[in-house]
Every structure is written in C-alpha cells, then in structure tokens.
Short mmCIF file of C-alpha atoms in Angstrom, two decimals:
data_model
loop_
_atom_site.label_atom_id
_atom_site.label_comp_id
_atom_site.label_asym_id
_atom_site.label_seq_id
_atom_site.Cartn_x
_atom_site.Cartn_y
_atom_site.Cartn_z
CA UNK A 142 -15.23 -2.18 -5.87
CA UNK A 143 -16.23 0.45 -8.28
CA UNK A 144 -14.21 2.80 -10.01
CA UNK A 145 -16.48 5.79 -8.65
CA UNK A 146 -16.49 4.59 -5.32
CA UNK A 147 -12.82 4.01 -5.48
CA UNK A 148 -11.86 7.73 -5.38
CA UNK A 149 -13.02 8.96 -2.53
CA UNK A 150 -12.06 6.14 -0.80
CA UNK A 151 -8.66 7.49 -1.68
CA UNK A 152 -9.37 10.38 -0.75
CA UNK A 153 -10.47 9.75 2.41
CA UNK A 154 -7.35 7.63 3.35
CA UNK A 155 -4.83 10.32 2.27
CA UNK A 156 -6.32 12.93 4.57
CA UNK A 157 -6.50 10.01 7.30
CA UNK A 158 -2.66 9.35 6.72
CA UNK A 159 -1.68 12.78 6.33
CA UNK A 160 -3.18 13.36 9.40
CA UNK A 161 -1.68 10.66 11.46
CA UNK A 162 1.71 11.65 10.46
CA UNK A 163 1.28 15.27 11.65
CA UNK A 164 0.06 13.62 14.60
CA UNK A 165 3.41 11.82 15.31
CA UNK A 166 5.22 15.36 15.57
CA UNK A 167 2.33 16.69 17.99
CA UNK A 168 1.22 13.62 20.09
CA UNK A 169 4.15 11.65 20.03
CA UNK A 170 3.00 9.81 23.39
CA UNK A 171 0.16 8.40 20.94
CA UNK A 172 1.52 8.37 17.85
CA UNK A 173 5.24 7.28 17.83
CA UNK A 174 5.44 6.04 14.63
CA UNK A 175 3.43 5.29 11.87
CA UNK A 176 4.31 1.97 11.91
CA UNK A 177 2.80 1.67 15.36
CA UNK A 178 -0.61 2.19 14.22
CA UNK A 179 -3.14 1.05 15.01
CA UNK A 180 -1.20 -1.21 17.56
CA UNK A 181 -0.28 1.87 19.41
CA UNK A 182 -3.13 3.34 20.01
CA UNK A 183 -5.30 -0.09 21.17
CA UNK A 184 -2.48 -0.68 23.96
CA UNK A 185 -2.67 2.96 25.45
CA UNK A 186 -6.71 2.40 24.88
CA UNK A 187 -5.89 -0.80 27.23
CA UNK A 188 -3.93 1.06 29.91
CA UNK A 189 -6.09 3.99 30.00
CA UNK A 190 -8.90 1.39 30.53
CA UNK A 191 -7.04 -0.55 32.97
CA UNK A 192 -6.53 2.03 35.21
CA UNK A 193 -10.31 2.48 36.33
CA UNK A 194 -10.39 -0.22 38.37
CA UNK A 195 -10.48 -3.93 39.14
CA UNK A 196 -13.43 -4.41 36.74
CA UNK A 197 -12.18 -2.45 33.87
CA UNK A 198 -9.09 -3.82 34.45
CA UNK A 199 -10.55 -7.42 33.69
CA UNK A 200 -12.46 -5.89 30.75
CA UNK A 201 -9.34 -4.51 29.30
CA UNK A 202 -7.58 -8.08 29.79
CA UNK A 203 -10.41 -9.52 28.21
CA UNK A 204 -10.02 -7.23 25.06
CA UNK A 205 -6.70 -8.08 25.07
CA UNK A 206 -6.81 -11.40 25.12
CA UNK A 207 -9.98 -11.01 22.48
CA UNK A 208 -8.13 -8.97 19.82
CA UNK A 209 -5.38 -11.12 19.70
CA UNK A 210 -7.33 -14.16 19.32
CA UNK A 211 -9.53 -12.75 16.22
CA UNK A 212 -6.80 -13.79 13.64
CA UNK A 213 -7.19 -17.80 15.56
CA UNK A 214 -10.24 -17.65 15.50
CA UNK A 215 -11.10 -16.64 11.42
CA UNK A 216 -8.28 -19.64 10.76
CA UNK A 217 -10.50 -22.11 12.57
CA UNK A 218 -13.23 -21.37 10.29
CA UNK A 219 -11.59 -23.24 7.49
CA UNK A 220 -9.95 -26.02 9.55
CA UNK A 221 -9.46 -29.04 7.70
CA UNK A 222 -8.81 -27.53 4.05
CA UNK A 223 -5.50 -28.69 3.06
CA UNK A 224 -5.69 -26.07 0.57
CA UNK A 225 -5.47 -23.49 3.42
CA UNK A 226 -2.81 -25.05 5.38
CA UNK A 227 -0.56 -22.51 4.93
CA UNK A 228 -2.71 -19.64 5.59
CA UNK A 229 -4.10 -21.05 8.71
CA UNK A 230 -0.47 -21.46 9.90
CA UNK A 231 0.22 -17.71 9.30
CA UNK A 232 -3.05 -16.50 10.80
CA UNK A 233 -2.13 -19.21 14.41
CA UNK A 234 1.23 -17.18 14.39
CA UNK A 235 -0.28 -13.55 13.78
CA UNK A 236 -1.92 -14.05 16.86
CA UNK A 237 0.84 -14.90 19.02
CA UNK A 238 2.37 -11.78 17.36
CA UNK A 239 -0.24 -9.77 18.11
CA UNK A 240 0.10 -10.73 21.80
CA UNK A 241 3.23 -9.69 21.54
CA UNK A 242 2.92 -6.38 19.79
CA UNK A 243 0.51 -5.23 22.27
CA UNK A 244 2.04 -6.32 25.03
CA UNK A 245 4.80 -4.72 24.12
CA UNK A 246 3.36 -1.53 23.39
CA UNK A 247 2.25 -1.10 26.62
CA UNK A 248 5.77 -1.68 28.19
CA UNK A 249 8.25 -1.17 25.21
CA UNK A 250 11.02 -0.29 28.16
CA UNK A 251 10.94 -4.29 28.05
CA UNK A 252 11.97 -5.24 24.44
CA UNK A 253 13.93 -1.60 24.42
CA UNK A 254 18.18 -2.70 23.36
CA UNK A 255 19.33 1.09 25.36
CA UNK A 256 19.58 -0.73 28.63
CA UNK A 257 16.01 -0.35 29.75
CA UNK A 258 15.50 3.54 29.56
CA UNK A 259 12.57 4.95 27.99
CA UNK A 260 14.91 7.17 24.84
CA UNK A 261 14.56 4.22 22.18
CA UNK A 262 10.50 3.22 22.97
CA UNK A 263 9.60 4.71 19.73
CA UNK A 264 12.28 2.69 17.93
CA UNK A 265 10.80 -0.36 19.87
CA UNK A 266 7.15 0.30 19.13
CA UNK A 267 8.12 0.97 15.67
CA UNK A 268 9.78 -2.18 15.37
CA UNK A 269 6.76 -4.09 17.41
CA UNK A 270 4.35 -2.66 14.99
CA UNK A 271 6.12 -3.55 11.41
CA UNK A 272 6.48 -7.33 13.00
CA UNK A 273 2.97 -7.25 13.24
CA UNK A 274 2.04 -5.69 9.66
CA UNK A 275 4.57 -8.17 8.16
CA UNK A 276 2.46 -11.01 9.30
CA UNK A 277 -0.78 -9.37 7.92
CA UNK A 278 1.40 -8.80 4.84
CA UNK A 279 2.38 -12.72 4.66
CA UNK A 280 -1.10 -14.16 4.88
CA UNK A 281 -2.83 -11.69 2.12
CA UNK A 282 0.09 -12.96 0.13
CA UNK A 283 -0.56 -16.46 0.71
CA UNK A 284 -4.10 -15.82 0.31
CA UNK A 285 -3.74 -14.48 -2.99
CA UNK A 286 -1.33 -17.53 -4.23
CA UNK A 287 -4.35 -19.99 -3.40
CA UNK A 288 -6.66 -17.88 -5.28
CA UNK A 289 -4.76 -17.37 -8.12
CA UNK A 290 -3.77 -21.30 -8.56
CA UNK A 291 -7.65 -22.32 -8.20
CA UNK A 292 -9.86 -19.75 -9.59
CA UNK A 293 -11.50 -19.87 -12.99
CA UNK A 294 -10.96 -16.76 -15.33
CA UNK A 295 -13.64 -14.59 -14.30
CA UNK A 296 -13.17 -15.34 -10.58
CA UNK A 297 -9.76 -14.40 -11.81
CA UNK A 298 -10.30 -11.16 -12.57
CA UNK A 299 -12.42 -10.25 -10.65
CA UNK A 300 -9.29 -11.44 -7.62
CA UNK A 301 -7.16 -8.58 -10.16
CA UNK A 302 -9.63 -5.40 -9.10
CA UNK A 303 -9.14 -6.53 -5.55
CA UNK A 304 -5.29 -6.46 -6.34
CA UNK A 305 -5.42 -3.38 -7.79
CA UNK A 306 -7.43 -1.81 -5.52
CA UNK A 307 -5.26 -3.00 -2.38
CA UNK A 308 -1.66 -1.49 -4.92
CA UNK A 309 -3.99 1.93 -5.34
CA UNK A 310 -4.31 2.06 -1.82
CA UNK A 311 -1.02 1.32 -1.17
CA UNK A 312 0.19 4.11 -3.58
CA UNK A 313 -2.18 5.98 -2.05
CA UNK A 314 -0.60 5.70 1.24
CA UNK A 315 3.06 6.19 -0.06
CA UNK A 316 1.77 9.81 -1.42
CA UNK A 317 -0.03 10.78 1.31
CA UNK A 318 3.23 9.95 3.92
CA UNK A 319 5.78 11.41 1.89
CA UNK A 320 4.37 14.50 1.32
CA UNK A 321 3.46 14.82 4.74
CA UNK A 322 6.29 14.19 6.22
CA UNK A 323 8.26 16.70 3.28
CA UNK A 324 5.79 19.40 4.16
CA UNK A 325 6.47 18.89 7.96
CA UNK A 326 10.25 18.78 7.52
CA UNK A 327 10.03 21.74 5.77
CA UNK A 328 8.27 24.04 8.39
CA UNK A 329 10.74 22.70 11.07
CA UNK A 330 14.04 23.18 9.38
CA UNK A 331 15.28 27.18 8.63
CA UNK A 332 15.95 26.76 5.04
CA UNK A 333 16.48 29.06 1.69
CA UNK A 334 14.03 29.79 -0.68
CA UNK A 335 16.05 27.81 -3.50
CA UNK A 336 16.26 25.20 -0.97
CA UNK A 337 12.86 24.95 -0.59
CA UNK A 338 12.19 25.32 -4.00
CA UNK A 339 14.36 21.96 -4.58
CA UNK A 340 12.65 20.25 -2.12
CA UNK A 341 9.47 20.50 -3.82
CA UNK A 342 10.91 19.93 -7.18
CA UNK A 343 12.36 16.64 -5.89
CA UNK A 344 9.16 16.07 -4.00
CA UNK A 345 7.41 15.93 -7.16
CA UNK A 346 9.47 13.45 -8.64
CA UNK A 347 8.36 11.24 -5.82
CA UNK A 348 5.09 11.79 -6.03
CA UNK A 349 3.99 12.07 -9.10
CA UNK A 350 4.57 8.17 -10.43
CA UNK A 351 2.54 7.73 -7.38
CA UNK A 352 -0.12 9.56 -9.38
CA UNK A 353 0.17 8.16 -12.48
CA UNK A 354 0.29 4.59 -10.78
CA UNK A 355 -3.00 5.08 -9.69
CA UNK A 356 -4.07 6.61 -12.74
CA UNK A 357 -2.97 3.21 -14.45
CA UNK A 358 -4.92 1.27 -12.23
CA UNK A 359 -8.36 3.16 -13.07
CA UNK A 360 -7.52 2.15 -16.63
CA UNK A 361 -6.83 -1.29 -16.19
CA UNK A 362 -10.01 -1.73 -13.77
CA UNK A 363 -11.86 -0.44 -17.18
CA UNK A 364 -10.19 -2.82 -19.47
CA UNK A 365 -10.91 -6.00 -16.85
CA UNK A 366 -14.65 -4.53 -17.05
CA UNK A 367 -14.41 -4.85 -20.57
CA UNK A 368 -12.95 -8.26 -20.73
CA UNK A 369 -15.90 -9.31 -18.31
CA UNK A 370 -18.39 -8.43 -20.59
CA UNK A 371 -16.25 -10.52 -23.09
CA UNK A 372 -16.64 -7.65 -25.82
CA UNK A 373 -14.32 -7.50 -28.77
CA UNK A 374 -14.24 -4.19 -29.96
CA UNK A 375 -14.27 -2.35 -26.32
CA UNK A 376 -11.57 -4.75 -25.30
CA UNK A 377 -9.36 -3.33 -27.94
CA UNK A 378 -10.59 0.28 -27.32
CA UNK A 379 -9.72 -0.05 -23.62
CA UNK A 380 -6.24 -2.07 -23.83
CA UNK A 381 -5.00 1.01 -26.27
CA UNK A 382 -6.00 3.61 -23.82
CA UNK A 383 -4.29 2.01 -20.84
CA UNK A 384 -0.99 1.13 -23.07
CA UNK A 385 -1.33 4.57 -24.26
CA UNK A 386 -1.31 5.65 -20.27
CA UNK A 387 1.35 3.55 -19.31
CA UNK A 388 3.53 5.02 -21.82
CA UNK A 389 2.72 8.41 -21.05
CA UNK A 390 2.88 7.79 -16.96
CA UNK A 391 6.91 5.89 -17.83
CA UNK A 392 8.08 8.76 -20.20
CA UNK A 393 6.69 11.38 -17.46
CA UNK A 394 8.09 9.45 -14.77
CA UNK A 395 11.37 9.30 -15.57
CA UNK A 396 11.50 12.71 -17.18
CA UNK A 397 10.84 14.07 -14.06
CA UNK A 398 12.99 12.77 -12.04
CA UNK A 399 15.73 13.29 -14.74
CA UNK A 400 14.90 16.86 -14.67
CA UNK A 401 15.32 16.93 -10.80
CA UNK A 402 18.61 15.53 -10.85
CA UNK A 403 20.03 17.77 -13.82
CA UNK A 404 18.48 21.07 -11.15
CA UNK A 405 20.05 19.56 -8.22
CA UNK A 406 23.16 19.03 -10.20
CA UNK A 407 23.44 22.74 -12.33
CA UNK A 408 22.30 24.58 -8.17
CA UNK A 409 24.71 22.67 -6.41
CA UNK A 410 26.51 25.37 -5.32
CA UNK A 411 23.93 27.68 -4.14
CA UNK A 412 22.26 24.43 -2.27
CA UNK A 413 22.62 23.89 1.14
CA UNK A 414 20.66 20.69 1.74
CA UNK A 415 21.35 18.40 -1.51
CA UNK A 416 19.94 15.00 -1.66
CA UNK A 417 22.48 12.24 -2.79
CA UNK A 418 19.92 9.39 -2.90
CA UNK A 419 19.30 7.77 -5.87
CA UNK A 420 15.53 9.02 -6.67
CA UNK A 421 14.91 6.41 -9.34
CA UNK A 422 11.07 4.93 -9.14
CA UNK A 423 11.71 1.78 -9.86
CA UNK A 424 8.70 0.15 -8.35
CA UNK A 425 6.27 2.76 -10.20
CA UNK A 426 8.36 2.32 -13.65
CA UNK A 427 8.29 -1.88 -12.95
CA UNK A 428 4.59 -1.30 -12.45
CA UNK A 429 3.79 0.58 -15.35
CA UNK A 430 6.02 -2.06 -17.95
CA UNK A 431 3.81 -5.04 -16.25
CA UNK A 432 0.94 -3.56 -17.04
CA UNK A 433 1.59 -2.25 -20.30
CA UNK A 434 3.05 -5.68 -21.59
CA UNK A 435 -0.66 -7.01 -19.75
CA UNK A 436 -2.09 -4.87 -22.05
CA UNK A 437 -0.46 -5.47 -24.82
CA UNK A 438 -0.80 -9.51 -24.12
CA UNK A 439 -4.64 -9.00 -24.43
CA UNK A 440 -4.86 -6.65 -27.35
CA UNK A 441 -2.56 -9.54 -29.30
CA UNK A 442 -4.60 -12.39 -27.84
CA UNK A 443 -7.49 -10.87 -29.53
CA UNK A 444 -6.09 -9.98 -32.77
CA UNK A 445 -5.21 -14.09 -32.69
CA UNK A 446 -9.37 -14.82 -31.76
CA UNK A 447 -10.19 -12.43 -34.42
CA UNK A 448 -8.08 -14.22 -37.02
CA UNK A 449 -8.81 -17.66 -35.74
CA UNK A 450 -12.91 -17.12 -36.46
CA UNK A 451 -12.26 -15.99 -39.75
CA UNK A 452 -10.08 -19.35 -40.46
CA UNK A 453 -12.93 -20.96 -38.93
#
C-alpha cells in the first residue's frame, strides 16, 4: 500500500471508529461494546432476518452457518502444506468460535454469569466478541512467523509495509477510541473548567505518541522504498530522517506526559477528578527505540558495504 493512499485510509477509519463508539452510548441495543463489532451487529442482522418467516428464517440459518464456515473453508485451500499446519489449525478453531460468538450474541442471557438476567449481556457480548478477535489475532500472528522464516529479502520487506500498515492502523484505532470515548465522558459528567482543562491535557499525552507512531511509520515505509530500489545515497538520506523522527517523537513523548503529571501534581488541590494511573507510553516509546535502532542497523550496514568496495 502506498504512502498517499495510506492517509485517508486512516482517515476514514478514525471517523468510522469514532463513530461507532458514540454509537455505543446512543444505540446500545446495537452497539454494546466495541468489542462486539462486527459480531454484534451480524447476529441482530440474523434475528431481524429470522423473524420474517419460515424462509428467511432458513436463509438466515444458512448465513449463519456460511459465515462461520468462511475461516474452514480459506484453511482448506492450503491443505496439505506442512508449512501451514499451524495456521490451518487456528483458522478450523476460529470457526467453531465464530459459531459460538454469534450464537451467543443472539442469546447472551445464555453464557451471562448474573444468574440468567439480561443486566450483564453487554459484559457477555463483550467478552464473546474479544474471544473471537483473539483468534483472528492468533492466525495473522502465525501467518506472519511463516512469512518471515521463508521469505527472501525483498519479499521481506515488502511483508514489513504490510506490518506497518496493519501497527498504523492499529494506532489509528487506539486514537480514534480514546478520544472518543474522553470527549463523550466529558459531555456526560458535570465537571470544572480546570477539570476539564486536565482532562485534555492528559488526553494529549495519550494521544499524541499515537501521532508520532504513525508519523514514524510513514518514514520507515520511505526508507524500505529506498532500500528496494537498493540505492546508496537515498538509503542513508532516508535512515537519518526517520532516526531523526524517532528521536524527536521519544523526547516529545515522554515530555509530554512528564509535563501532565508535574500539572496534575502542582493542581491537585483544586482537582476534583485526578487520574492516579500510571500514563507512561510504553508501547509507543518501545516502538519508536525498535525502529530507531532499525534505522540505525541499516545506516551502519551501509557504511560497512561502502568500506568493503573500497577494500575491494
């Protein structure tokens, strides 16, 4: 995927999230949970479907039965692979989870631990729905360890842009529900203006790593362009403007959220909602080292080419 095209694909899928949490507060007979989705919405398709009679009742089984079996259905496409084993296992299982999930979406008053009442169906159908994504989760992973062990170096990294693409839209995501759900929290809950004034100040120390990660990841999609090509002097060029990113998005990163701590700390007093988690981004600051040191690894690996045709 290109850079260009990568944006507004962003874009697109912040406004989508943003939207479906908003949605959870509104339509919470649709849209329980966040975690629920899409699972959610496909078993309420199902009922509505269902209850039009005998034959839309069959199609709806059908469907049911049909969705379920896609993940099956892709594994027995590359039966026989031993390299795939393991994949093919998690996609068999997916399905039988999928079963599940949308089974139980449909009657969560079933899998529900509050003594069959319907008070806790958004905790089940939350729970239904991250079993499911875990399993999606498990065979990209497993996916991407087969690719990585057998791939030659420009199938390689051309395997990294997908990677980075799928952590950009997972950042992506993270930004788009957390500020959401802060902006949401904040029109339902009577507050001060310092209050709210914190909130946003320890908003932005959540969100703005997510910022700079993806800012990181446009640079490093440049530099694996470069290293395509296979040229030199753009190589070099392109590793020193991502390392100089990454430093810039670690010193911002956890400047900010020093800042926000030292506020929170000097207005305690005059607070009257104080946060006493530990905002620390470690993922985004782990992120931003890896990539810098991958950076750094290719700008040094070049230097050694360089100095290795002139011995030559």
């Amino acid at each position: 995927m290109k850079r260009k095209l990568l944006i507004p694909i962003l874009v697109c899928e912040a406004l989508i999230l943003a939207a479906l949490v908003l949605m959870t507060g509104r339509r919470p007979e649709w849209f329980s949970s966040l975690l629920a989705f899409p699972f959610e919405q496909i078993s309420h398709g199902f009922a509505v479907l269902s209850r039009r009679g005998a034959l839309a009742g069959g199609i709806a089984a059908a469907l049911y039965v049909g969705i379920s079996a896609i993940p099956a259905l892709a594994a027995l496409r590359s039966a026989g692979k031993k390299e795939t084993r393991a994949e093919r296992i998690s996609l068999f299982v997916l399905s039988g989870v999928l079963l599940l999930t949308l089974y139980g979406m449909a009657h969560p008053v079933l899998f529900s631990p509050f003594g069959g009442v319907s008070e806790g169906n958004g905790l089940v159908k939350a729970a239904l729905g991250t079993c499911a994504w875990s399993f999606v989760v498990l065979y990209i992973i497993l996916r991407l360890i087969r690719l990585f062990r057998e791939e030659s170096r420009e199938q390689l990294i051309l395997s990294m842009r997908k990677l980075l693409c799928a952590l950009a839209v997972l950042f992506t995501g993270a930004f788009a529900i957390q500020l959401a759900g802060s902006l949401a929290g904040m029109r339902e809950t009577a507050q001060t203006g310092l209050d709210k004034g914190m909130i946003i100040v320890r908003l932005t120390a959540v969100l703005l790593p997510y910022v700079l990660d993806i800012l990181v990841i446009l640079r490093a999609m440049a530099l694996m362009d470069t290293a395509v090509r296979e040229d030199r002097e753009d190589l070099v060029k392109a590793a020193e403007k991502l390392s100089h990113t990454c430093c810039l998005a670690l010193a911002v990163t956890v400047s900010v959220t020093a800042v926000a701590n030292l506020l929170q700390t000097v207005l305690m007093r005059r607070l009257t909602d104080i946060s006493v988690a530990a905002e620390i981004p470690v993922i985004s600051v782990a992120f931003a080292v890896l990539i810098l040191l991958f950076a750094r690894l290719l700008t040094e690996n070049k230097k050694l080419r360089d100095d290795n045709d002139l011995f030559i």
